[in-house]
PDB file of C-alpha atoms and ligand atoms in Angstrom:
ATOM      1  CA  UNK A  70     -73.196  -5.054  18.606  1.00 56.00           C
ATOM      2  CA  UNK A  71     -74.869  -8.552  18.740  1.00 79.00           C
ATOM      3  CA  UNK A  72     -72.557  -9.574  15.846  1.00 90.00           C
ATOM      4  CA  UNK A  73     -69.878 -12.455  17.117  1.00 95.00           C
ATOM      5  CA  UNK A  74     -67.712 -11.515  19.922  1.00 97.00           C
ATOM      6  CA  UNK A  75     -64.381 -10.499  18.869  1.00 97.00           C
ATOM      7  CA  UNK A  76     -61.114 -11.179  19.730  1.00 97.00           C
ATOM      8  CA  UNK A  77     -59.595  -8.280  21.964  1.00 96.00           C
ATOM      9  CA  UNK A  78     -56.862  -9.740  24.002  1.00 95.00           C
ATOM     10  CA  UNK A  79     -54.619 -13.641  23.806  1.00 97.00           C
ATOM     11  CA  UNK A  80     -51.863 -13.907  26.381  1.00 97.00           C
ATOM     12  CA  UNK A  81     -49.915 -17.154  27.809  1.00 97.00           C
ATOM     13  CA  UNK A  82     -50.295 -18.003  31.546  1.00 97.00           C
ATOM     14  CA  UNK A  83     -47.127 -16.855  33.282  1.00 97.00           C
ATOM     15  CA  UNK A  84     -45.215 -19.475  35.795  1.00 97.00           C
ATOM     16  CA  UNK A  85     -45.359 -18.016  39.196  1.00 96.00           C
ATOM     17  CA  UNK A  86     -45.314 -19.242  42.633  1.00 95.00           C
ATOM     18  CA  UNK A  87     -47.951 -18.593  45.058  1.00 94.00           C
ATOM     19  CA  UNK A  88     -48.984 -20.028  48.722  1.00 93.00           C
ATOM     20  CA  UNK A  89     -45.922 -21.196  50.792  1.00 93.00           C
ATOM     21  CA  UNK A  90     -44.036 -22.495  47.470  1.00 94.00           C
ATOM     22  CA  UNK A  91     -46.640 -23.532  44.594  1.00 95.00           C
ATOM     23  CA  UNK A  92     -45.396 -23.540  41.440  1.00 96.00           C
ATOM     24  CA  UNK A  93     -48.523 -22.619  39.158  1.00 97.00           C
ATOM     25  CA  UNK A  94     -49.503 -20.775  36.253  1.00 97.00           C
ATOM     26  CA  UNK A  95     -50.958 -17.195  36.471  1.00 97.00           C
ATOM     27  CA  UNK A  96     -54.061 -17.470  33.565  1.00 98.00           C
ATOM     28  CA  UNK A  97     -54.469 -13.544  34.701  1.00 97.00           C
ATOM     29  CA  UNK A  98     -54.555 -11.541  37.812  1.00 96.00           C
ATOM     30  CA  UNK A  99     -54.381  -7.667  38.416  1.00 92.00           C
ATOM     31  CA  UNK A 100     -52.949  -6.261  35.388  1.00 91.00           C
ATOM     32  CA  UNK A 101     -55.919  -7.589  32.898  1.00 92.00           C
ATOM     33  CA  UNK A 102     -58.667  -6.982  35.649  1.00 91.00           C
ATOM     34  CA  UNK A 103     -60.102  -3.782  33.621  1.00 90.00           C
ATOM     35  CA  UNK A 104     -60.532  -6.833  30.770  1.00 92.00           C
ATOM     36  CA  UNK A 105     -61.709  -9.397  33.057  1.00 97.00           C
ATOM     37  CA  UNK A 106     -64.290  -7.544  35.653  1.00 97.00           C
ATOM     38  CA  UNK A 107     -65.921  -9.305  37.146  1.00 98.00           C
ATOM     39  CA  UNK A 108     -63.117 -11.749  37.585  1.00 98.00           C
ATOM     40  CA  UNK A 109     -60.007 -11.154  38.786  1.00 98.00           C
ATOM     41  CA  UNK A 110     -57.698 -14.165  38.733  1.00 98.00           C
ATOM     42  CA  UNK A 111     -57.687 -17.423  37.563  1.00 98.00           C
ATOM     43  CA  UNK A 112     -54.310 -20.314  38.074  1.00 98.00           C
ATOM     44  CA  UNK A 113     -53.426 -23.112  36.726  1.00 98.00           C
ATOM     45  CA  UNK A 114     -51.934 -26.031  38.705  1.00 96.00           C
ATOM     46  CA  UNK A 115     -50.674 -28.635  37.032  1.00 92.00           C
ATOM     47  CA  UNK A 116     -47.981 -31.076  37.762  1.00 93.00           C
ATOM     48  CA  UNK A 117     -46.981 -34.414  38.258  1.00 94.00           C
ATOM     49  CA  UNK A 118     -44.020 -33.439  40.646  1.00 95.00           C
ATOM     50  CA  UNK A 119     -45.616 -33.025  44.037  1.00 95.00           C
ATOM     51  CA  UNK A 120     -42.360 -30.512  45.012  1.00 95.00           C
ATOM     52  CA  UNK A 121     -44.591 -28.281  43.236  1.00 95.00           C
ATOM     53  CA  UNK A 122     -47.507 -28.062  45.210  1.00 95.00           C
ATOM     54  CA  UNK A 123     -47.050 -29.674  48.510  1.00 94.00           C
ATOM     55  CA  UNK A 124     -46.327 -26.589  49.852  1.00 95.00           C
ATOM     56  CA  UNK A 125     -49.841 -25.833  49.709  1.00 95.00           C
ATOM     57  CA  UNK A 126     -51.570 -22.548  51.026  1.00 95.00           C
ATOM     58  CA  UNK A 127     -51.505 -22.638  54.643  1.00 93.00           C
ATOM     59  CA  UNK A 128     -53.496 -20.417  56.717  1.00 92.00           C
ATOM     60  CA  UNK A 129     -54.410 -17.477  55.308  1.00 94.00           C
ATOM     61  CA  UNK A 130     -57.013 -14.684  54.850  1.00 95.00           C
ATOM     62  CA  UNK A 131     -59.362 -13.471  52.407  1.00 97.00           C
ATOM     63  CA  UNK A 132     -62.100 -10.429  52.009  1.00 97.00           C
ATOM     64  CA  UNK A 133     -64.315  -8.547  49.284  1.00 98.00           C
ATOM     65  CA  UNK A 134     -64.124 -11.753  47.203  1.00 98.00           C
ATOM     66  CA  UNK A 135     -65.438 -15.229  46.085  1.00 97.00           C
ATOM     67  CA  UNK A 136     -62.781 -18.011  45.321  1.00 97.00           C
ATOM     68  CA  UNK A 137     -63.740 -21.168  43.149  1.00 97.00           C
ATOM     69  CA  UNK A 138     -61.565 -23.705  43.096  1.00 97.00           C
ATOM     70  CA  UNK A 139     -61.923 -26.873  39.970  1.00 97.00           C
ATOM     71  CA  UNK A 140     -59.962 -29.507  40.714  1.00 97.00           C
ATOM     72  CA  UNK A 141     -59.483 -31.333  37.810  1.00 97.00           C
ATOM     73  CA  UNK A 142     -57.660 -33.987  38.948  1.00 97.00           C
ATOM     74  CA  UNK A 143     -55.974 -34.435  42.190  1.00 97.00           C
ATOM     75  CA  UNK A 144     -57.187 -33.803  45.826  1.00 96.00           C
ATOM     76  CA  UNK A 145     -56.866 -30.583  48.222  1.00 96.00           C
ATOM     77  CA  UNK A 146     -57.359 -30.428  51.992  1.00 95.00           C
ATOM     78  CA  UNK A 147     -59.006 -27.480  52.832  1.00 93.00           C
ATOM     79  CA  UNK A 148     -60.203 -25.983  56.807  1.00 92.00           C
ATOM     80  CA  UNK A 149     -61.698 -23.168  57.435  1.00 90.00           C
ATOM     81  CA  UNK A 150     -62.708 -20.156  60.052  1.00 88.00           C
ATOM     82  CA  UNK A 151     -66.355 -20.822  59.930  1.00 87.00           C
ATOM     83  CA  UNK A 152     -65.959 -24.736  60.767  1.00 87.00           C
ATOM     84  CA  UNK A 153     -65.268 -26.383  57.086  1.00 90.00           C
ATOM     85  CA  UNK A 154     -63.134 -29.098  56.577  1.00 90.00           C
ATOM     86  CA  UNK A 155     -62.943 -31.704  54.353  1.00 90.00           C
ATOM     87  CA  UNK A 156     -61.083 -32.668  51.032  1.00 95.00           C
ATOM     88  CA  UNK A 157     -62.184 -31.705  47.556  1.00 95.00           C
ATOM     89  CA  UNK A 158     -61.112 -34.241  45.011  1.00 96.00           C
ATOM     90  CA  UNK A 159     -60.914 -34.919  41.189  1.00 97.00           C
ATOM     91  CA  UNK A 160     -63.775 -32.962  39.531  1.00 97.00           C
ATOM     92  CA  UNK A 161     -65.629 -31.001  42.377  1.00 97.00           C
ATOM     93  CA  UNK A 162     -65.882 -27.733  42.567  1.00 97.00           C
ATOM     94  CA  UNK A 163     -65.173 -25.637  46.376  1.00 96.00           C
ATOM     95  CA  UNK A 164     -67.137 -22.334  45.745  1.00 95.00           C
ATOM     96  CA  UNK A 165     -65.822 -20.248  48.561  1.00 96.00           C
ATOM     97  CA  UNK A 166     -67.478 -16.718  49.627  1.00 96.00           C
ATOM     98  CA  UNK A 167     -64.777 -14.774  51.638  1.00 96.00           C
ATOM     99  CA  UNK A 168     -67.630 -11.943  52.310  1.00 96.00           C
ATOM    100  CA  UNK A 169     -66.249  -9.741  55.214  1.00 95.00           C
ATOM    101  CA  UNK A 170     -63.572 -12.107  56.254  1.00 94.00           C
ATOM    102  CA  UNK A 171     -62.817 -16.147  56.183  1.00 93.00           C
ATOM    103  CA  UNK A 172     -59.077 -17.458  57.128  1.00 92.00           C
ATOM    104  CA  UNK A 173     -58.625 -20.991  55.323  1.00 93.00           C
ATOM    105  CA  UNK A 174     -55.550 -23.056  53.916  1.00 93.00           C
ATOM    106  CA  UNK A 175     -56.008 -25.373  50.766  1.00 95.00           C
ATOM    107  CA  UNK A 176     -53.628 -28.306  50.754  1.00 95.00           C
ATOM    108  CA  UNK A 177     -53.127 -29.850  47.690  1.00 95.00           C
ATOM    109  CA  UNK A 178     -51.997 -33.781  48.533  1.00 95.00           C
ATOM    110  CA  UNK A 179     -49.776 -35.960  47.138  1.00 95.00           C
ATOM    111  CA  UNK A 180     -51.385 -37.595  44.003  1.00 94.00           C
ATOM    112  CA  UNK A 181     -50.018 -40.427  41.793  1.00 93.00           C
ATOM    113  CA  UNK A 182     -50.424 -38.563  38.312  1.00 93.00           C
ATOM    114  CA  UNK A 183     -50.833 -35.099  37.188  1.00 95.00           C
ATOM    115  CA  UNK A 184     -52.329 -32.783  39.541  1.00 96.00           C
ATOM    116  CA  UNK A 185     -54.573 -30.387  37.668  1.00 97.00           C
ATOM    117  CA  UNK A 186     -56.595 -27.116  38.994  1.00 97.00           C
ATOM    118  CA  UNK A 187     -57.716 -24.084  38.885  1.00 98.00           C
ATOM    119  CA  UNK A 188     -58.929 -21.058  40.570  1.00 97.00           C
ATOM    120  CA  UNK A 189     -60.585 -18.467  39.855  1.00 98.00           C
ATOM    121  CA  UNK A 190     -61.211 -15.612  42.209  1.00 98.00           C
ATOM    122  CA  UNK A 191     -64.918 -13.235  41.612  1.00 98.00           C
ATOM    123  CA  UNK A 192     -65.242  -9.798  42.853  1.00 98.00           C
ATOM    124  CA  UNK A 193     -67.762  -8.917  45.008  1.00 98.00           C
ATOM    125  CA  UNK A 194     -69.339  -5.385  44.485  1.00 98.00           C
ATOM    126  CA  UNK A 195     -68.930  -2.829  47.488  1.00 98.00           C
ATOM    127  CA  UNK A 196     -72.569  -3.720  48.409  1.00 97.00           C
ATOM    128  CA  UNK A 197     -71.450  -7.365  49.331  1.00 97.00           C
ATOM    129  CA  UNK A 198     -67.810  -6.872  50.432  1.00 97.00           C
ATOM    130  CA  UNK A 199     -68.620  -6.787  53.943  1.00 96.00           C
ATOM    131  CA  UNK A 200     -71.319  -9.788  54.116  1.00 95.00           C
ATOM    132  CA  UNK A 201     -71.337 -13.010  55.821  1.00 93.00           C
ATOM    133  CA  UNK A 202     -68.698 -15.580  54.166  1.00 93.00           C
ATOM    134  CA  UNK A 203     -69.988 -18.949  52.799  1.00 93.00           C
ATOM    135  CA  UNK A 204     -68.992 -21.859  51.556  1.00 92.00           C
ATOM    136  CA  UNK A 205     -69.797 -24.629  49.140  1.00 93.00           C
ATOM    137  CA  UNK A 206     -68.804 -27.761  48.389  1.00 93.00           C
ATOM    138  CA  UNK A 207     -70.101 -29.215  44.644  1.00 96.00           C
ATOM    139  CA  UNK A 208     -69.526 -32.955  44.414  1.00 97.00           C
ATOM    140  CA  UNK A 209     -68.406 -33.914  40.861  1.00 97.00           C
ATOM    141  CA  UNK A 210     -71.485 -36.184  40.550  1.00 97.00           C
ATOM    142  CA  UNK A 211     -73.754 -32.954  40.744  1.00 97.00           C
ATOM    143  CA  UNK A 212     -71.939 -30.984  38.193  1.00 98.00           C
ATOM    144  CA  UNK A 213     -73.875 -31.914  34.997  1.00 98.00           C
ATOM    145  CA  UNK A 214     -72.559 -33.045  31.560  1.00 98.00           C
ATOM    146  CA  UNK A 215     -74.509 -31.063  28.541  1.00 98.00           C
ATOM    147  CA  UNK A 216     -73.745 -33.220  25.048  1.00 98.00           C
ATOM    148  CA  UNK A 217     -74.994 -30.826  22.124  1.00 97.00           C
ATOM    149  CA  UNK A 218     -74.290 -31.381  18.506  1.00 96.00           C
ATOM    150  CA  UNK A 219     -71.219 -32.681  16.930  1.00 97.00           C
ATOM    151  CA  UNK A 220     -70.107 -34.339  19.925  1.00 98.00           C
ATOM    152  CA  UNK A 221     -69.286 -31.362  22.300  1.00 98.00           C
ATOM    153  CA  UNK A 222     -69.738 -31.641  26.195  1.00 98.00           C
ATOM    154  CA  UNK A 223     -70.037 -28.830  28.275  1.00 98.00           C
ATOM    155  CA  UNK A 224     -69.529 -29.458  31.891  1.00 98.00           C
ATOM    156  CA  UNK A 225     -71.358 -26.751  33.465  1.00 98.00           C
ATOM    157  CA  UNK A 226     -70.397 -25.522  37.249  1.00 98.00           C
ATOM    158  CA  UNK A 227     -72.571 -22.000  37.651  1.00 97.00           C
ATOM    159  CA  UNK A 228     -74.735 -20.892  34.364  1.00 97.00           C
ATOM    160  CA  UNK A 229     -77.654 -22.615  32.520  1.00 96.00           C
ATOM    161  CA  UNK A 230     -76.617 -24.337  29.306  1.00 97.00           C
ATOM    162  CA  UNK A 231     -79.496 -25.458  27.217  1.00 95.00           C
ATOM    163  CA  UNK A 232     -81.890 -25.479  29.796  1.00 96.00           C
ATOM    164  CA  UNK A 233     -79.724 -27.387  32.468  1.00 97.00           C
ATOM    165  CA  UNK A 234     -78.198 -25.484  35.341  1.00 97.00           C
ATOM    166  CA  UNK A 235     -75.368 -25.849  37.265  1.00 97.00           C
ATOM    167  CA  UNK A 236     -75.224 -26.837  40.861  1.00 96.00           C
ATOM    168  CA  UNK A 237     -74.002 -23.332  41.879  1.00 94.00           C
ATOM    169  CA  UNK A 238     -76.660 -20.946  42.383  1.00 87.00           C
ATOM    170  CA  UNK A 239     -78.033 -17.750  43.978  1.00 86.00           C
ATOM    171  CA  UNK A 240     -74.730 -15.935  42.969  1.00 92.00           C
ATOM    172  CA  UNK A 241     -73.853 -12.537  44.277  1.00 95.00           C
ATOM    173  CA  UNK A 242     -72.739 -12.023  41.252  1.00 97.00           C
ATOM    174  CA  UNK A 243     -74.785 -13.870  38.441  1.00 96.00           C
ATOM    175  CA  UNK A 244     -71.375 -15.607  36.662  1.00 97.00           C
ATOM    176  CA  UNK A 245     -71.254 -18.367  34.181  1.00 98.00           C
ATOM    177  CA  UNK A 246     -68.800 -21.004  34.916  1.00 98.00           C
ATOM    178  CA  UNK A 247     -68.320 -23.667  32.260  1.00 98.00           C
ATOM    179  CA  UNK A 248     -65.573 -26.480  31.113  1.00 98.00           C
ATOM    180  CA  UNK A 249     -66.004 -26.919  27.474  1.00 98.00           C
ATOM    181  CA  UNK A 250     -65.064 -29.827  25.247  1.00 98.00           C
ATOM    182  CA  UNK A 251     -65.333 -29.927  21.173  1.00 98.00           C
ATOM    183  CA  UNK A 252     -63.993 -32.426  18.827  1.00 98.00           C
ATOM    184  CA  UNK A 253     -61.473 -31.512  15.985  1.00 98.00           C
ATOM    185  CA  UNK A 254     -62.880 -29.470  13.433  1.00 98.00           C
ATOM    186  CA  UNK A 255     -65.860 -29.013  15.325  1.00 98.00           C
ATOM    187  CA  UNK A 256     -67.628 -25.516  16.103  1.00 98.00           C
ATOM    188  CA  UNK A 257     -68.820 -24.208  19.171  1.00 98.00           C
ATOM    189  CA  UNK A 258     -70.743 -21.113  19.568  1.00 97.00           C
ATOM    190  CA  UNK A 259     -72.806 -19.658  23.083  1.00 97.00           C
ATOM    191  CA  UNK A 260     -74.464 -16.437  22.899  1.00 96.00           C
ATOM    192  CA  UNK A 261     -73.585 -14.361  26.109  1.00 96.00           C
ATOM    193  CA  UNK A 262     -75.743 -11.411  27.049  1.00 96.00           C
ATOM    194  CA  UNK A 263     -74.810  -7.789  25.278  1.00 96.00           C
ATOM    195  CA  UNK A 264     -72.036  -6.705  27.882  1.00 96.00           C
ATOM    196  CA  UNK A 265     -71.295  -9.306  29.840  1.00 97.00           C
ATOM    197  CA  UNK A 266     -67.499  -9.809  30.402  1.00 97.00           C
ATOM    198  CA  UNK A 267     -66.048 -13.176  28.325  1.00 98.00           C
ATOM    199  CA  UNK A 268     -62.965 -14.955  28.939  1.00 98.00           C
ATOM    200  CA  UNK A 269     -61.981 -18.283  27.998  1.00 98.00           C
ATOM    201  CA  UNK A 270     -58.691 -20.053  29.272  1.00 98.00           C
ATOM    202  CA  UNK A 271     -57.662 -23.137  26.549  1.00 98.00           C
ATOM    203  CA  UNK A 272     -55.991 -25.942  28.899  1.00 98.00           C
ATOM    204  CA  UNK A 273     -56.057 -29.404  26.222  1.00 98.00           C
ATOM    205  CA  UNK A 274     -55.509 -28.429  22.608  1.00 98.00           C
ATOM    206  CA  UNK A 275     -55.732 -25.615  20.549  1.00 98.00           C
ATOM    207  CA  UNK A 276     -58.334 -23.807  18.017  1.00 98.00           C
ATOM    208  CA  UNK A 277     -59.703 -20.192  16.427  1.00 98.00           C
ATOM    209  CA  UNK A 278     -61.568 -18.098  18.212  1.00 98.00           C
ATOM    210  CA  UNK A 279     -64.122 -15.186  16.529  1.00 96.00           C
ATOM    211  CA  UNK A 280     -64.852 -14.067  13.151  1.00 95.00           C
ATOM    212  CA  UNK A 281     -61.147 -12.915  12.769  1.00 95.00           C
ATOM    213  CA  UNK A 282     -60.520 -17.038  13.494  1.00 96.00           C
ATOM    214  CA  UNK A 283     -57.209 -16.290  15.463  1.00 97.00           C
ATOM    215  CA  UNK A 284     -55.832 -19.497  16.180  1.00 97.00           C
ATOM    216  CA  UNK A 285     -54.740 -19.993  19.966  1.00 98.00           C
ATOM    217  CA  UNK A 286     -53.112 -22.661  21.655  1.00 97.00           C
ATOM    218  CA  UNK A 287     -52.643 -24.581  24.922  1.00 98.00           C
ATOM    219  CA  UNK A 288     -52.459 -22.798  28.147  1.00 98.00           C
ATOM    220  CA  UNK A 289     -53.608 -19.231  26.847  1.00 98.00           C
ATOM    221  CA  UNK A 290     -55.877 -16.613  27.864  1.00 98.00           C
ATOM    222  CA  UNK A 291     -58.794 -15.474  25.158  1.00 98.00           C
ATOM    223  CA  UNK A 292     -60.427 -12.181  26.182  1.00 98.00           C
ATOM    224  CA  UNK A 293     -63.659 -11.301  23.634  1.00 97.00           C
ATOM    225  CA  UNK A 294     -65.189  -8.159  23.521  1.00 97.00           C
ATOM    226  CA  UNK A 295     -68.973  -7.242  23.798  1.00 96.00           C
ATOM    227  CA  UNK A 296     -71.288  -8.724  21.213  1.00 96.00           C
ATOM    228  CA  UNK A 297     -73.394 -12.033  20.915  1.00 93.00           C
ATOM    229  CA  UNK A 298     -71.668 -15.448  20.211  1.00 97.00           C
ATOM    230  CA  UNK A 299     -68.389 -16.345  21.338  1.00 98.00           C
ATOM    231  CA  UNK A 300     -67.308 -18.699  18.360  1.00 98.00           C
ATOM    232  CA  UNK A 301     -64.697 -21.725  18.567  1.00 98.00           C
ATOM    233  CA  UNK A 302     -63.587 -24.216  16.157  1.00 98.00           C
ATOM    234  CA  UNK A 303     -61.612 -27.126  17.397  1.00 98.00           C
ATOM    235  CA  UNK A 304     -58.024 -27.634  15.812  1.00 98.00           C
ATOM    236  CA  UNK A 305     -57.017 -31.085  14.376  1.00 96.00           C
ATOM    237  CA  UNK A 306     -56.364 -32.019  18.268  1.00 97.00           C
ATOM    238  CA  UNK A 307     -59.909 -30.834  19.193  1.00 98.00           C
ATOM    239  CA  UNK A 308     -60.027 -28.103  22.118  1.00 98.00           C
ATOM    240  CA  UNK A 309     -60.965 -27.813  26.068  1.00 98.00           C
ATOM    241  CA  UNK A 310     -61.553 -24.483  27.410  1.00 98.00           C
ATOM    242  CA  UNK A 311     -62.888 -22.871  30.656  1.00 98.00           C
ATOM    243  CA  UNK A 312     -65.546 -20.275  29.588  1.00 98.00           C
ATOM    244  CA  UNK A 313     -66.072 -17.665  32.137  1.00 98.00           C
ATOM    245  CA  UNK A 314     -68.786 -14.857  31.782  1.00 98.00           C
ATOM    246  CA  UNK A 315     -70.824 -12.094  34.012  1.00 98.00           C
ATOM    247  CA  UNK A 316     -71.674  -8.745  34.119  1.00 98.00           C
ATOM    248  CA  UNK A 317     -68.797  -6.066  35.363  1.00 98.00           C
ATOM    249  CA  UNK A 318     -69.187  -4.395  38.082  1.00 98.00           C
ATOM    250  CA  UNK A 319     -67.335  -1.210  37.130  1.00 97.00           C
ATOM    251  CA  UNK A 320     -66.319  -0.166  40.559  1.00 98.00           C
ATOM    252  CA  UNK A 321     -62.824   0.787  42.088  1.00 97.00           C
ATOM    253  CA  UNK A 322     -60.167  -2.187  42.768  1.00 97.00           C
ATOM    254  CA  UNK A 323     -57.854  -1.864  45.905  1.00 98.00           C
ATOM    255  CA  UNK A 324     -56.045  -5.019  45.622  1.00 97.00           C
ATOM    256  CA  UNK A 325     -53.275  -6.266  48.281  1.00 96.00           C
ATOM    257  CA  UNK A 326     -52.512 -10.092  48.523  1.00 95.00           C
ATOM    258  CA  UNK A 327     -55.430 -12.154  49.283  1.00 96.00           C
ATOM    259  CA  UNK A 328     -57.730  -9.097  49.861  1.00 97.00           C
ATOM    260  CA  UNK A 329     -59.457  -6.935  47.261  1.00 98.00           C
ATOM    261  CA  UNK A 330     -61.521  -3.944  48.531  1.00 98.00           C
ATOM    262  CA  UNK A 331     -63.026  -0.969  46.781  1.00 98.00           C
ATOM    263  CA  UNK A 332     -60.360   1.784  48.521  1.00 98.00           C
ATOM    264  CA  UNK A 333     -57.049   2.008  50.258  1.00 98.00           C
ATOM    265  CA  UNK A 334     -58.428   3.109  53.618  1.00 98.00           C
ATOM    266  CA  UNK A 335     -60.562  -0.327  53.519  1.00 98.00           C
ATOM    267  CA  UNK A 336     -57.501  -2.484  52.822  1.00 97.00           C
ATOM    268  CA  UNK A 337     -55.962  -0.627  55.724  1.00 97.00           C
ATOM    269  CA  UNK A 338     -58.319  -1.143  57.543  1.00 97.00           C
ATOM    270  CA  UNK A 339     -58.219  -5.086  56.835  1.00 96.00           C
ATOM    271  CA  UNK A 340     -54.454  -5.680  57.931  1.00 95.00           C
ATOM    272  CA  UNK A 341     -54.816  -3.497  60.642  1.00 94.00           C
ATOM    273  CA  UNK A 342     -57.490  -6.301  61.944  1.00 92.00           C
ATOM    274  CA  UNK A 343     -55.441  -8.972  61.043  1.00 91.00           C
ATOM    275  CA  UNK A 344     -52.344  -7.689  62.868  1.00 89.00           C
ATOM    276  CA  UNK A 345     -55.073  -7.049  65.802  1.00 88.00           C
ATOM    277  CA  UNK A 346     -56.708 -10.538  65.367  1.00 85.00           C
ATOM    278  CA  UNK A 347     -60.309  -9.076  64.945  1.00 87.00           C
ATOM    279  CA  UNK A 348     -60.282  -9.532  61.021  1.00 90.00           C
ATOM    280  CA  UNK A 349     -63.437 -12.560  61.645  1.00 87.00           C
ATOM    281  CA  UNK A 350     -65.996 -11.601  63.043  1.00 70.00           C
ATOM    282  CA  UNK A 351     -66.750 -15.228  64.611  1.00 55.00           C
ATOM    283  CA  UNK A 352     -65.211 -18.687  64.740  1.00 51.00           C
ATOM    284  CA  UNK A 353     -62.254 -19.370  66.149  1.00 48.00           C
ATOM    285  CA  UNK A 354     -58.482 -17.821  66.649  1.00 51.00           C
ATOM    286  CA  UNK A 355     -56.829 -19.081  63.322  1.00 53.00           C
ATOM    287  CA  UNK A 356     -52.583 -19.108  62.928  1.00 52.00           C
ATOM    288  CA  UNK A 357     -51.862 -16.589  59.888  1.00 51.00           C
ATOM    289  CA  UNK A 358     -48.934 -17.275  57.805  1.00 46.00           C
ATOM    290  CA  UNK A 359     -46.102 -14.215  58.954  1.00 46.00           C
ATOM    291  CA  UNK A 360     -46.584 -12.496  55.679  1.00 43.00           C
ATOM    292  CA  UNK A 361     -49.802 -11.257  56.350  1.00 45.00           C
ATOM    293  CA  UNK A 362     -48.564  -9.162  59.360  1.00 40.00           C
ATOM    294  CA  UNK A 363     -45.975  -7.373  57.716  1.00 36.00           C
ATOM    295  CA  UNK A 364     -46.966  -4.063  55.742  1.00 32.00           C
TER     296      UNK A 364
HETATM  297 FE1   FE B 687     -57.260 -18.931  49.606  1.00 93.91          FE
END
């Protein structure tokens, strides 16, 4: 089993629209999350047309997750229930621990260029769900650059990569988080520990991932299955890739909008506090976007 990971799943992020009228691309979200545990969504902004993501994500809730949020290029206002504000701009990183309950809006704002993102959201196992929410914000200058052989960079958000760490730590769950770059013709390979989740997400470029070599291409999911090194070789046009890795939790997913529990009685229970306004436990009285009242 410690051979090199294989190849089990490639898809192409989906267009979608999210928030109040983002137009984004869905990397995955509840129909891979059996693949994907501990993760359980990742998007893709990216446009130079700010019609597409003005709209922004107003007020709204989350609970039983963690949302981290890369902004690649660009700038998004963001507030919070627990007293954060502030805007996250080209290469930081807004780690965001919904715990028991945070209400928050993320506004992307109007950039002069291409607008690039992502975010992906972490489950939180039924032991955590409930705890206090947290934030963090990781300035691009303390998000380390690792140059290994041949020319590849890995920027590296949450993980350890050759004996530097990423500014995210003391994770609830213990992911790695990294933004990979290789050269054309160039090989990467990471060993990930025997049954820890992998997925990688190619946004620049195009290569072959695993011993079967399956070429994949911009903008598409690569799920590998249990084993020891994930292997890449850059294409002619070299690659960039978001490798994402951590143990699964293995527990049961109740999943409605921007709340993901382990049963249907505890997503009940979660609107029913929102339609009450108890759903935070302190701060103040945030506006909720209608949606979230209605069943
Ligand atoms: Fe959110």
């Amino acid at each position: 089993m410690s051979g090199p990971r294989p190849v089990t799943y490639i898809s192409r992020s989906r267009p979608t629209i999210e928030g109040a009228g983002v137009r984004l691309k869905r990397v995955f979200g509840f129909h891979e999350v059996p693949n994907v545990d501990p993760f359980l969504l990742l998007d893709h902004f990216g446009s130079d047309d700010p019609d597409d993501y003005m709209a922004g994500f107003p007020w709204h809730p989350h609970r039983g997750i963690e949302t981290v949020t890369y902004v690649l290029e660009g700038a998004v206002e963001h507030g919070d229930s627990i007293g954060n504000e502030g805007v996250i701009g080209s290469g930081d990183v807004q780690w965001m621990t919904a715990g028991g309950g945070i209400i928050h809006q993320e506004m992307p704002q109007r950039y002069e260029g291409t607008m690039r993102g992502f975010q992906l959201w972490v489950n939180l196992p039924r032991a955590e769900k409930m705890m206090e929410p947290r934030y963090r914000d990781v300035l691009a200058a303390t998000i380390p650059t690792v140059k290994l052989d041949d020319g590849i960079t890995v920027k590296v958000i949450a993980g350890e990569v050759e004996g530097t760490r990423g500014p995210v730590e003391d994770l609830v769950v213990p992911v790695e988080y990294i933004d990979v770059t290789v050269p054309p013709g160039v090989l990467f390979e990471r060993t990930i520990p025997l049954g820890h989740k992998v997925v990688a997400y190619v946004f620049e470029g195009g290569g072959q991932f695993g011993p079967e070599e399956l070429r994949v291409g911009t903008e598409h999911l690569v799920v590998l299955g249990d084993g020891g090194a994930v292997e890449v070789t850059a294409s002619g046009e070299g690659i960039r890739f978001l490798l994402a890795s951590g143990p699964p939790l293995d527990e049961p997913v109740a999943w409605r909008g921007p709340i993901v529990m382990n049963t249907q009685k505890e997503l009940d229970t979660a609107f029913a506090q929102l339609r009450a306004g108890t759903f935070i436990r302190k701060g103040d009285d945030m506006p909720i976007a209608d949606k979230y009242y209605r069943r």
